[in-house]
CSV table of C-alpha atoms and ligand atoms in Angstrom, one decimal:
chain,number,residue,atom,x,y,z
A,1,MET,CA,102.6,114.2,125.8
A,2,THR,CA,100.5,112.1,123.5
A,3,SER,CA,97.1,113.6,122.8
A,4,ALA,CA,94.1,111.4,123.5
A,5,ILE,CA,90.6,110.9,122.4
A,6,TYR,CA,87.8,109.7,124.6
A,7,LEU,CA,84.9,107.7,123.2
A,8,GLU,CA,81.3,108.2,124.0
A,9,LYS,CA,79.8,105.8,126.4
A,10,GLY,CA,79.1,102.4,124.8
A,11,ARG,CA,81.0,103.3,121.6
A,12,ASP,CA,83.9,101.0,122.3
A,13,LYS,CA,82.2,97.9,121.0
A,14,SER,CA,83.6,97.8,117.5
A,15,LEU,CA,87.1,98.6,118.8
A,16,ARG,CA,86.9,95.7,121.3
A,17,ARG,CA,86.2,93.5,118.2
A,18,LYS,CA,89.4,95.0,116.8
A,19,HIS,CA,87.7,97.0,114.0
A,20,PRO,CA,90.2,99.8,113.3
A,21,TRP,CA,87.8,102.8,112.6
A,22,ILE,CA,86.6,105.4,115.1
A,23,PHE,CA,83.9,107.7,113.7
A,24,SER,CA,83.5,111.3,114.7
A,25,ARG,CA,80.1,110.8,116.3
A,26,GLY,CA,81.6,108.2,118.6
A,27,ILE,CA,84.1,110.6,120.2
A,28,SER,CA,83.2,112.5,123.4
A,29,LYS,CA,86.4,114.5,124.0
A,30,VAL,CA,89.7,115.3,122.4
A,31,GLU,CA,92.6,116.0,124.9
A,32,GLY,CA,95.5,118.1,123.6
A,33,THR,CA,95.7,119.5,120.1
A,34,PRO,CA,96.8,116.6,117.8
A,35,GLU,CA,98.0,117.5,114.3
A,36,LEU,CA,96.7,116.0,111.1
A,37,GLY,CA,97.6,112.4,111.2
A,38,GLU,CA,99.4,112.5,114.6
A,39,THR,CA,99.2,109.4,116.9
A,40,VAL,CA,96.8,109.6,119.7
A,41,ASP,CA,95.7,107.3,122.6
A,42,VAL,CA,92.2,106.1,122.5
A,43,LEU,CA,90.3,105.7,125.8
A,44,THR,CA,86.8,104.8,126.9
A,45,LYS,CA,84.7,107.6,128.4
A,46,ASP,CA,85.9,106.6,131.9
A,47,GLY,CA,89.5,106.5,130.9
A,48,ARG,CA,90.4,102.9,130.2
A,49,TRP,CA,93.1,102.6,127.5
A,50,LEU,CA,92.0,100.9,124.2
A,51,ALA,CA,94.4,101.7,121.3
A,52,LYS,CA,96.9,103.9,119.5
A,53,ALA,CA,95.4,105.6,116.5
A,54,ALA,CA,96.1,108.2,113.8
A,55,TYR,CA,94.0,111.4,114.2
A,56,SER,CA,92.2,112.7,111.2
A,57,PRO,CA,90.3,115.9,112.0
A,58,ASN,CA,88.8,116.3,108.5
A,59,SER,CA,87.4,112.9,108.0
A,60,GLN,CA,84.2,111.2,109.2
A,61,ILE,CA,86.5,108.3,110.2
A,62,ARG,CA,88.1,110.5,112.8
A,63,ALA,CA,90.8,108.1,113.8
A,64,ARG,CA,92.3,104.8,112.5
A,65,VAL,CA,93.9,102.3,114.9
A,66,TRP,CA,97.5,101.5,114.4
A,67,SER,CA,97.7,99.1,117.3
A,68,PHE,CA,95.6,97.6,120.1
A,69,GLU,CA,98.8,97.2,122.1
A,70,ASN,CA,100.5,100.1,123.8
A,71,VAL,CA,103.5,100.3,121.6
A,72,GLU,CA,105.4,103.2,120.1
A,73,ILE,CA,104.4,103.9,116.5
A,74,ASP,CA,108.0,104.1,115.3
A,75,LYS,CA,110.1,102.6,112.6
A,76,SER,CA,110.2,99.2,114.3
A,77,PHE,CA,106.4,99.1,114.5
A,78,PHE,CA,106.3,99.5,110.7
A,79,VAL,CA,109.1,97.0,110.2
A,80,LYS,CA,107.1,94.4,112.2
A,81,ARG,CA,103.9,95.0,110.2
A,82,ILE,CA,105.8,94.7,106.9
A,83,GLN,CA,107.6,91.5,108.0
A,84,ASP,CA,104.3,90.0,109.1
A,85,ALA,CA,102.7,90.9,105.8
A,86,GLN,CA,105.5,89.4,103.8
A,87,LEU,CA,105.4,86.2,106.0
A,88,LEU,CA,101.6,85.9,105.3
A,89,ARG,CA,102.3,85.9,101.5
A,90,GLU,CA,105.5,83.8,101.2
A,91,ASP,CA,103.6,80.6,100.2
A,92,ILE,CA,101.3,82.4,97.8
A,93,ILE,CA,104.3,84.1,96.1
A,94,LYS,CA,106.0,80.7,95.7
A,95,ARG,CA,102.9,78.8,94.7
A,96,ASP,CA,102.0,81.3,91.9
A,97,GLY,CA,105.5,82.3,90.9
A,98,LEU,CA,104.9,86.0,91.7
A,99,THR,CA,107.3,88.8,91.0
A,100,GLY,CA,104.4,91.3,91.5
A,101,TYR,CA,102.1,91.2,94.5
A,102,ARG,CA,100.2,93.2,97.0
A,103,LEU,CA,102.6,93.5,100.0
A,104,ILE,CA,100.4,95.7,102.2
A,105,ALA,CA,96.6,95.6,102.0
A,106,ALA,CA,95.9,98.5,104.3
A,107,GLU,CA,93.6,97.9,107.3
A,108,SER,CA,93.8,94.1,106.7
A,109,ASP,CA,97.6,94.3,107.3
A,110,GLY,CA,97.2,96.5,110.3
A,111,LEU,CA,98.3,99.6,108.4
A,112,PRO,CA,95.1,101.7,107.8
A,113,GLY,CA,95.2,103.7,104.6
A,114,ILE,CA,98.4,102.2,103.3
A,115,THR,CA,98.5,100.1,100.2
A,116,ILE,CA,101.8,98.8,98.9
A,117,ASP,CA,102.3,96.8,95.7
A,118,LYS,CA,105.7,95.2,94.9
A,119,TYR,CA,106.7,95.0,91.2
A,120,GLN,CA,110.1,93.3,91.1
A,121,ASP,CA,112.3,95.8,93.0
A,122,TYR,CA,109.8,98.6,92.9
A,123,LEU,CA,107.6,99.2,95.9
A,124,VAL,CA,104.7,101.4,95.0
A,125,CYS,CA,102.8,103.1,97.8
A,126,GLN,CA,99.3,104.6,97.9
A,127,LEU,CA,98.8,106.5,101.1
A,128,LEU,CA,95.2,107.3,101.7
A,129,SER,CA,94.9,108.4,105.3
A,130,ALA,CA,96.2,111.3,107.3
A,131,GLY,CA,98.1,108.9,109.6
A,132,ALA,CA,99.8,107.2,106.6
A,133,GLU,CA,100.9,110.7,105.4
A,134,TYR,CA,102.2,111.8,108.8
A,135,ASN,CA,104.3,108.7,109.2
A,136,LYS,CA,105.5,108.5,105.6
A,137,SER,CA,109.3,108.9,106.3
A,138,LEU,CA,109.2,106.2,109.0
A,139,LEU,CA,107.3,103.9,106.6
A,140,VAL,CA,109.9,104.4,103.9
A,141,GLU,CA,112.8,103.8,106.3
A,142,ALA,CA,111.1,100.6,107.4
A,143,LEU,CA,110.6,99.5,103.8
A,144,ILE,CA,114.3,100.1,103.1
A,145,GLU,CA,115.2,98.0,106.1
A,146,CYS,CA,113.0,95.1,105.0
A,147,PHE,CA,113.9,95.3,101.3
A,148,PRO,CA,117.4,96.9,101.0
A,149,ASN,CA,117.6,96.7,97.2
A,150,CYS,CA,114.2,98.3,96.5
A,151,HIS,CA,113.1,101.6,95.1
A,152,VAL,CA,110.1,103.2,96.7
A,153,TYR,CA,107.7,105.2,94.6
A,154,GLU,CA,104.5,107.0,95.6
A,155,ARG,CA,101.2,106.9,93.6
A,156,SER,CA,99.0,108.8,96.0
A,157,ASP,CA,97.1,110.5,93.1
A,158,VAL,CA,93.7,109.5,94.4
A,159,ALA,CA,90.8,111.8,95.0
A,160,VAL,CA,89.8,110.2,98.3
A,161,ARG,CA,92.8,111.9,99.9
A,162,LYS,CA,90.7,115.1,100.0
A,163,LYS,CA,88.4,113.5,102.6
A,164,GLU,CA,91.5,113.2,104.9
A,165,GLY,CA,92.6,116.8,104.2
A,166,LEU,CA,95.5,115.7,101.9
A,167,LYS,CA,96.5,116.7,98.4
A,168,GLU,CA,97.3,114.3,95.7
A,169,THR,CA,101.0,113.5,95.3
A,170,VAL,CA,103.3,111.3,93.2
A,171,GLY,CA,107.0,110.8,93.0
A,172,VAL,CA,110.2,109.0,94.1
A,173,LEU,CA,110.5,108.3,97.9
A,174,HIS,CA,113.7,106.3,97.6
A,175,GLY,CA,116.0,105.1,94.8
A,176,SER,CA,115.1,105.9,91.3
A,177,THR,CA,112.1,106.6,89.0
A,178,PRO,CA,110.6,103.3,87.7
A,179,PRO,CA,111.2,102.7,84.0
A,180,GLU,CA,108.2,102.8,81.7
A,181,SER,CA,108.1,99.0,81.7
A,182,VAL,CA,108.7,96.7,84.7
A,183,VAL,CA,107.9,93.2,83.7
A,184,ILE,CA,106.4,91.0,86.4
A,185,GLU,CA,105.3,87.4,86.3
A,186,GLU,CA,102.3,85.6,87.7
A,187,ASN,CA,101.3,82.0,87.0
A,188,GLY,CA,103.9,81.9,84.2
A,189,VAL,CA,102.4,84.9,82.4
A,190,LYS,CA,104.6,88.0,81.9
A,191,ILE,CA,103.0,91.4,82.3
A,192,SER,CA,104.5,94.8,81.6
A,193,VAL,CA,103.6,97.4,84.3
A,194,ASP,CA,103.9,101.1,83.8
A,195,ILE,CA,104.2,102.2,87.5
A,196,VAL,CA,104.3,106.0,86.8
A,197,ASN,CA,101.5,106.3,84.2
A,198,GLY,CA,99.4,103.1,84.7
A,199,HIS,CA,96.1,102.9,86.6
A,200,LYS,CA,96.3,102.8,90.4
A,201,THR,CA,99.8,101.5,91.3
A,202,GLY,CA,100.2,100.2,87.7
A,203,PHE,CA,98.3,96.9,87.5
A,204,TYR,CA,95.2,95.1,88.7
A,205,LEU,CA,96.9,92.5,90.8
A,206,ASP,CA,93.6,91.7,92.5
A,207,GLN,CA,92.2,89.8,89.6
A,208,ARG,CA,95.1,87.3,89.4
A,209,ASP,CA,93.2,84.3,90.8
A,210,SER,CA,90.1,85.1,88.7
A,211,ARG,CA,92.3,85.3,85.6
A,212,LEU,CA,93.7,81.9,86.4
A,213,GLN,CA,90.2,80.5,87.0
A,214,ALA,CA,89.0,82.0,83.7
A,215,MET,CA,91.5,79.9,81.8
A,216,LYS,CA,89.5,76.7,82.2
A,217,TYR,CA,86.5,78.2,80.3
A,218,VAL,CA,88.2,79.4,77.1
A,219,GLN,CA,89.8,76.5,75.2
A,220,ASP,CA,88.8,76.8,71.5
A,221,LYS,CA,86.4,79.6,72.3
A,222,GLU,CA,85.7,83.0,70.9
A,223,VAL,CA,86.3,85.3,73.8
A,224,LEU,CA,85.3,89.0,74.3
A,225,ASN,CA,87.4,90.6,77.0
A,226,CYS,CA,85.6,93.8,78.0
A,227,PHE,CA,87.5,96.6,79.9
A,228,SER,CA,90.7,94.7,79.1
A,229,TYR,CA,93.2,97.3,80.5
A,230,THR,CA,96.7,95.9,79.7
A,231,GLY,CA,95.3,92.5,78.7
A,232,GLY,CA,95.1,90.7,82.0
A,233,PHE,CA,92.3,88.2,81.3
A,234,GLY,CA,93.1,88.2,77.6
A,235,LEU,CA,96.6,87.0,78.1
A,236,TYR,CA,95.3,84.1,80.3
A,237,ALA,CA,92.7,83.3,77.6
A,238,LEU,CA,95.4,83.1,75.0
A,239,LYS,CA,97.4,80.8,77.3
A,240,GLY,CA,94.3,78.7,77.9
A,241,GLY,CA,93.9,78.0,74.2
A,242,ALA,CA,91.2,80.5,73.2
A,243,LYS,CA,90.4,80.4,69.4
A,244,ARG,CA,90.2,84.2,69.4
A,245,VAL,CA,90.3,87.0,72.0
A,246,ILE,CA,89.0,90.5,71.4
A,247,ASN,CA,90.3,92.9,74.0
A,248,ALA,CA,88.2,96.1,74.3
A,249,ASP,CA,89.2,99.2,76.2
A,250,VAL,CA,89.0,103.0,75.8
A,251,SER,CA,92.6,103.5,76.8
A,252,GLN,CA,95.0,103.3,73.8
A,253,PRO,CA,98.2,103.1,76.0
A,254,ALA,CA,96.6,100.2,77.9
A,255,LEU,CA,95.8,98.5,74.6
A,256,ASP,CA,99.3,99.1,73.3
A,257,THR,CA,100.7,97.4,76.5
A,258,ALA,CA,98.2,94.6,76.1
A,259,LYS,CA,99.6,93.9,72.6
A,260,TYR,CA,103.2,94.2,73.9
A,261,ASN,CA,102.3,91.7,76.7
A,262,ALA,CA,101.0,89.2,74.1
A,263,GLN,CA,104.3,89.5,72.3
A,264,ILE,CA,106.6,89.1,75.3
A,265,ASN,CA,104.7,86.0,76.2
A,266,GLU,CA,105.3,84.7,72.7
A,267,PHE,CA,101.6,83.9,72.2
A,268,ASP,CA,100.7,83.3,68.6
A,269,ILE,CA,98.6,86.3,67.7
A,270,SER,CA,98.7,85.9,64.0
A,271,LYS,CA,95.5,85.6,61.9
A,272,LYS,CA,93.8,87.9,64.3
A,273,ARG,CA,93.8,85.5,67.1
A,274,ALA,CA,94.1,88.5,69.4
A,275,VAL,CA,92.5,91.8,68.6
A,276,PHE,CA,93.1,95.0,70.6
A,277,LEU,CA,90.1,97.3,70.0
A,278,ASN,CA,89.8,100.9,71.1
A,279,ALA,CA,86.1,101.1,71.9
A,280,ASP,CA,83.6,102.2,74.4
A,281,VAL,CA,82.3,98.9,75.8
A,282,PHE,CA,78.7,100.3,76.3
A,283,LYS,CA,78.5,101.1,72.6
A,284,LEU,CA,80.4,98.1,71.4
A,285,LEU,CA,78.1,95.6,73.2
A,286,ARG,CA,75.0,97.3,71.6
A,287,GLU,CA,76.7,97.2,68.2
A,288,TYR,CA,77.4,93.5,68.5
A,289,ARG,CA,73.9,92.8,69.7
A,290,ASP,CA,72.3,94.8,66.9
A,291,GLN,CA,74.6,93.1,64.3
A,292,GLY,CA,73.9,89.6,65.8
A,293,THR,CA,77.6,89.0,66.6
A,294,LYS,CA,77.9,86.2,69.2
A,295,PHE,CA,80.6,84.9,71.5
A,296,ASP,CA,81.3,81.8,73.5
A,297,VAL,CA,82.8,83.7,76.5
A,298,VAL,CA,82.3,87.3,77.6
A,299,ILE,CA,84.6,88.6,80.4
A,300,MET,CA,83.1,91.7,82.1
A,301,ASP,CA,85.5,93.5,84.5
A,302,PRO,CA,84.5,97.1,84.5
A,303,PRO,CA,85.9,100.0,86.6
A,304,LYS,CA,84.3,100.7,90.0
A,305,PHE,CA,80.7,102.0,89.3
A,306,VAL,CA,79.8,102.6,93.0
A,307,SER,CA,82.0,105.2,94.6
A,308,SER,CA,79.7,106.2,97.5
A,309,LYS,CA,76.5,105.1,99.1
A,310,ASN,CA,74.8,107.9,97.2
A,311,ASN,CA,75.4,106.3,93.8
A,312,LEU,CA,74.7,102.7,94.8
A,313,THR,CA,71.5,102.7,92.7
A,314,SER,CA,72.9,104.2,89.6
A,315,GLY,CA,76.0,102.1,89.9
A,316,ALA,CA,73.9,98.9,90.2
A,317,ASN,CA,72.0,100.0,87.1
A,318,GLY,CA,75.3,100.3,85.3
A,319,TYR,CA,76.3,96.8,86.2
A,320,LYS,CA,72.8,95.6,85.2
A,321,ASP,CA,73.0,97.3,81.8
A,322,ILE,CA,76.4,95.8,80.7
A,323,ASN,CA,75.7,92.4,82.0
A,324,MET,CA,72.3,92.3,80.2
A,325,LEU,CA,74.1,93.2,77.0
A,326,ALA,CA,76.8,90.6,77.6
A,327,MET,CA,74.1,87.9,78.1
A,328,GLN,CA,72.4,89.0,74.8
A,329,ILE,CA,75.6,88.5,72.8
A,330,LEU,CA,76.4,85.0,74.2
A,331,LYS,CA,75.7,81.8,72.3
A,332,PRO,CA,73.4,79.4,74.1
A,333,GLY,CA,75.5,77.5,76.6
A,334,GLY,CA,78.0,80.4,76.6
A,335,ILE,CA,79.9,81.6,79.7
A,336,LEU,CA,79.7,85.1,81.3
A,337,LEU,CA,82.6,85.8,83.6
A,338,THR,CA,81.5,88.9,85.5
A,339,TYR,CA,83.0,91.0,88.3
A,340,SER,CA,82.4,94.0,90.5
A,341,CYS,CA,85.2,95.7,92.4
A,342,SER,CA,82.6,98.1,94.1
A,343,GLY,CA,83.2,97.4,97.8
A,344,LEU,CA,79.9,99.1,98.7
A,345,MET,CA,77.9,96.6,96.6
A,346,GLY,CA,78.0,93.3,98.4
A,347,ALA,CA,78.1,89.9,96.7
A,348,ASP,CA,74.4,89.4,97.5
A,349,LEU,CA,73.4,92.6,95.8
A,350,PHE,CA,75.7,91.8,92.8
A,351,GLN,CA,74.0,88.4,92.5
A,352,LYS,CA,70.6,90.2,92.4
A,353,VAL,CA,71.8,92.6,89.8
A,354,ILE,CA,72.9,89.6,87.6
A,355,ALA,CA,69.4,88.1,88.2
A,356,ASP,CA,67.8,91.3,87.0
A,357,ALA,CA,70.0,91.5,84.0
A,358,ALA,CA,69.0,87.9,83.1
A,359,LEU,CA,65.3,88.9,83.2
A,360,ASP,CA,65.9,92.0,81.1
A,361,ALA,CA,68.0,90.0,78.6
A,362,GLY,CA,65.3,87.3,78.4
A,363,ARG,CA,67.9,84.6,79.0
A,364,SER,CA,68.1,81.8,81.5
A,365,VAL,CA,71.2,82.2,83.6
A,366,LYS,CA,72.8,79.7,86.0
A,367,PHE,CA,75.6,80.6,88.5
A,368,VAL,CA,78.3,77.9,88.2
A,369,GLU,CA,81.2,79.5,90.2
A,370,ARG,CA,82.0,82.4,92.5
A,371,PHE,CA,85.2,84.4,92.6
A,372,GLU,CA,86.8,86.9,94.9
A,373,GLN,CA,90.0,88.9,95.1
A,374,ALA,CA,93.4,87.3,94.8
A,375,ALA,CA,94.9,85.6,97.9
A,376,ASP,CA,97.5,88.3,98.5
A,377,HIS,CA,94.6,90.8,98.9
A,378,LEU,CA,93.8,89.2,102.2
A,379,THR,CA,91.0,90.3,104.5
A,380,ASP,CA,91.4,90.6,108.3
A,381,SER,CA,88.7,88.8,110.3
A,382,ALA,CA,87.9,92.0,112.2
A,383,TYR,CA,87.6,94.1,109.0
A,384,PRO,CA,85.0,92.5,106.7
A,385,GLU,CA,85.1,95.6,104.4
A,386,GLY,CA,88.3,94.1,103.1
A,387,PHE,CA,86.3,91.9,100.8
A,388,TYR,CA,85.5,94.2,97.9
A,389,LEU,CA,85.9,92.2,94.8
A,390,LYS,CA,83.4,89.5,93.7
A,391,GLY,CA,82.6,87.7,90.6
A,392,PHE,CA,80.5,84.9,89.1
A,393,ALA,CA,80.9,82.5,86.3
A,394,CYS,CA,77.4,82.1,84.7
A,395,LYS,CA,76.2,79.7,82.0
A,396,VAL,CA,73.7,81.4,79.8
A,397,LEU,CA,71.1,79.6,77.8
B,1,LIG,N1,90.3,93.7,83.5
B,1,LIG,C1,91.5,94.5,83.7
B,1,LIG,C2,91.2,95.6,84.6
B,1,LIG,C3,90.1,96.5,84.2
B,1,LIG,S1,90.2,98.1,84.8
B,1,LIG,C4,92.6,93.6,84.3
B,1,LIG,O1,92.4,92.4,84.6
B,1,LIG,O2,93.7,94.1,84.4
B,1,LIG,C5,89.0,99.0,84.0
B,1,LIG,C6,89.3,99.4,82.6
B,1,LIG,O3,88.2,99.9,82.0
B,1,LIG,C7,90.4,100.4,82.4
B,1,LIG,O4,91.4,100.0,81.6
B,1,LIG,C8,89.7,101.6,81.7
B,1,LIG,O5,90.5,102.2,80.7
B,1,LIG,C9,88.5,100.9,81.0
B,1,LIG,N2,87.3,101.7,80.7
B,1,LIG,C10,86.6,102.5,81.5
B,1,LIG,N3,85.5,102.9,80.9
B,1,LIG,C11,85.4,102.3,79.7
B,1,LIG,C12,84.5,102.2,78.7
B,1,LIG,N4,83.3,102.9,78.7
B,1,LIG,N5,84.7,101.4,77.6
B,1,LIG,C13,85.8,100.7,77.6
B,1,LIG,N6,86.8,100.7,78.5
B,1,LIG,C14,86.6,101.5,79.6
């Protein structure tokens, strides 16, 4: 018999709005002894059925909803979710000429804790919830049914798995180990992805639309691409006719791939049109400022600075610091393209941080455009947390 959880009185509101999380404090009773990740029925205190969810006894988010309909959580459930996700992306894939895209955006695709990126024939899974782990083999079977020629690889080497009582794990789930370089294409730009050793699932697909939008600001400009990783923004800047692009990152393998990416796109990188600089951005920006080196465009796409509510203030200060420095090294009339992937810092707060940075930099700053995550990283209307990436184009006087 399926185990069940009963909610406290009045704690069914968010579920009725189809939000998929059930917090531990909202539960009045657990019936049965569900295992880590097992599927349970969710009922109101007085026994009315609400949803099927995955039970996660170690997490504050005690259960995550698989379905608001009373269906079996079996292979065909996963097949349907994957088919729906693919359907939602078909036009974007065609429009942007994608051979790499986010197939499953977790909660927003009705699969809590499951992220799947597709790079050519390689499906790369990141399983972050107990329910995802519990149903791993069904999920893989469903992926094989939907994409019979694909290989499935797991990159669940993510610390948040601890909160769900899970260990980090990586490896082949089906087919063979991905080669060191799988070349994908987006908007006519080729990008080499190292699925096994790269960050996250290998590449930051979420910045694709912002990279494309950045192109219109760079023609004949001197561009500094901070936190370049494998070149993303820098490649689009070269395509957009930048006079010169300096890509700065602390990861040498990422910079080596960035250079390789410039080569496979056959961009002219002679005469130092593209520079790949191994440097700590915090120090580099101060050096440029102290030397009086100036740029027309600065791109600022740092790693996530806010990982929990507890470090929101220090994270916000980190964003303020680097954006202040970026403003100080811009020529009058220059452009700052700045982003934050910290989901816990909303767009309003990020805008305030930029305003504070402007005051500290002593520069007049005008917002001219807003950005968000790429279209394949869609957000379900019931799950506003899905919006995590935001950015601004700012003119700096
Ligand atoms: N803009 C990239 C993604 C950036 S991810 C893209 O579009 O693909 C963040 C990057 O910041 C990583 O490559 C990481 O190596 C780098 N990084 C982290 N701390 C850094 C620091 N202090 N200085 C320079 N790079 C840093």
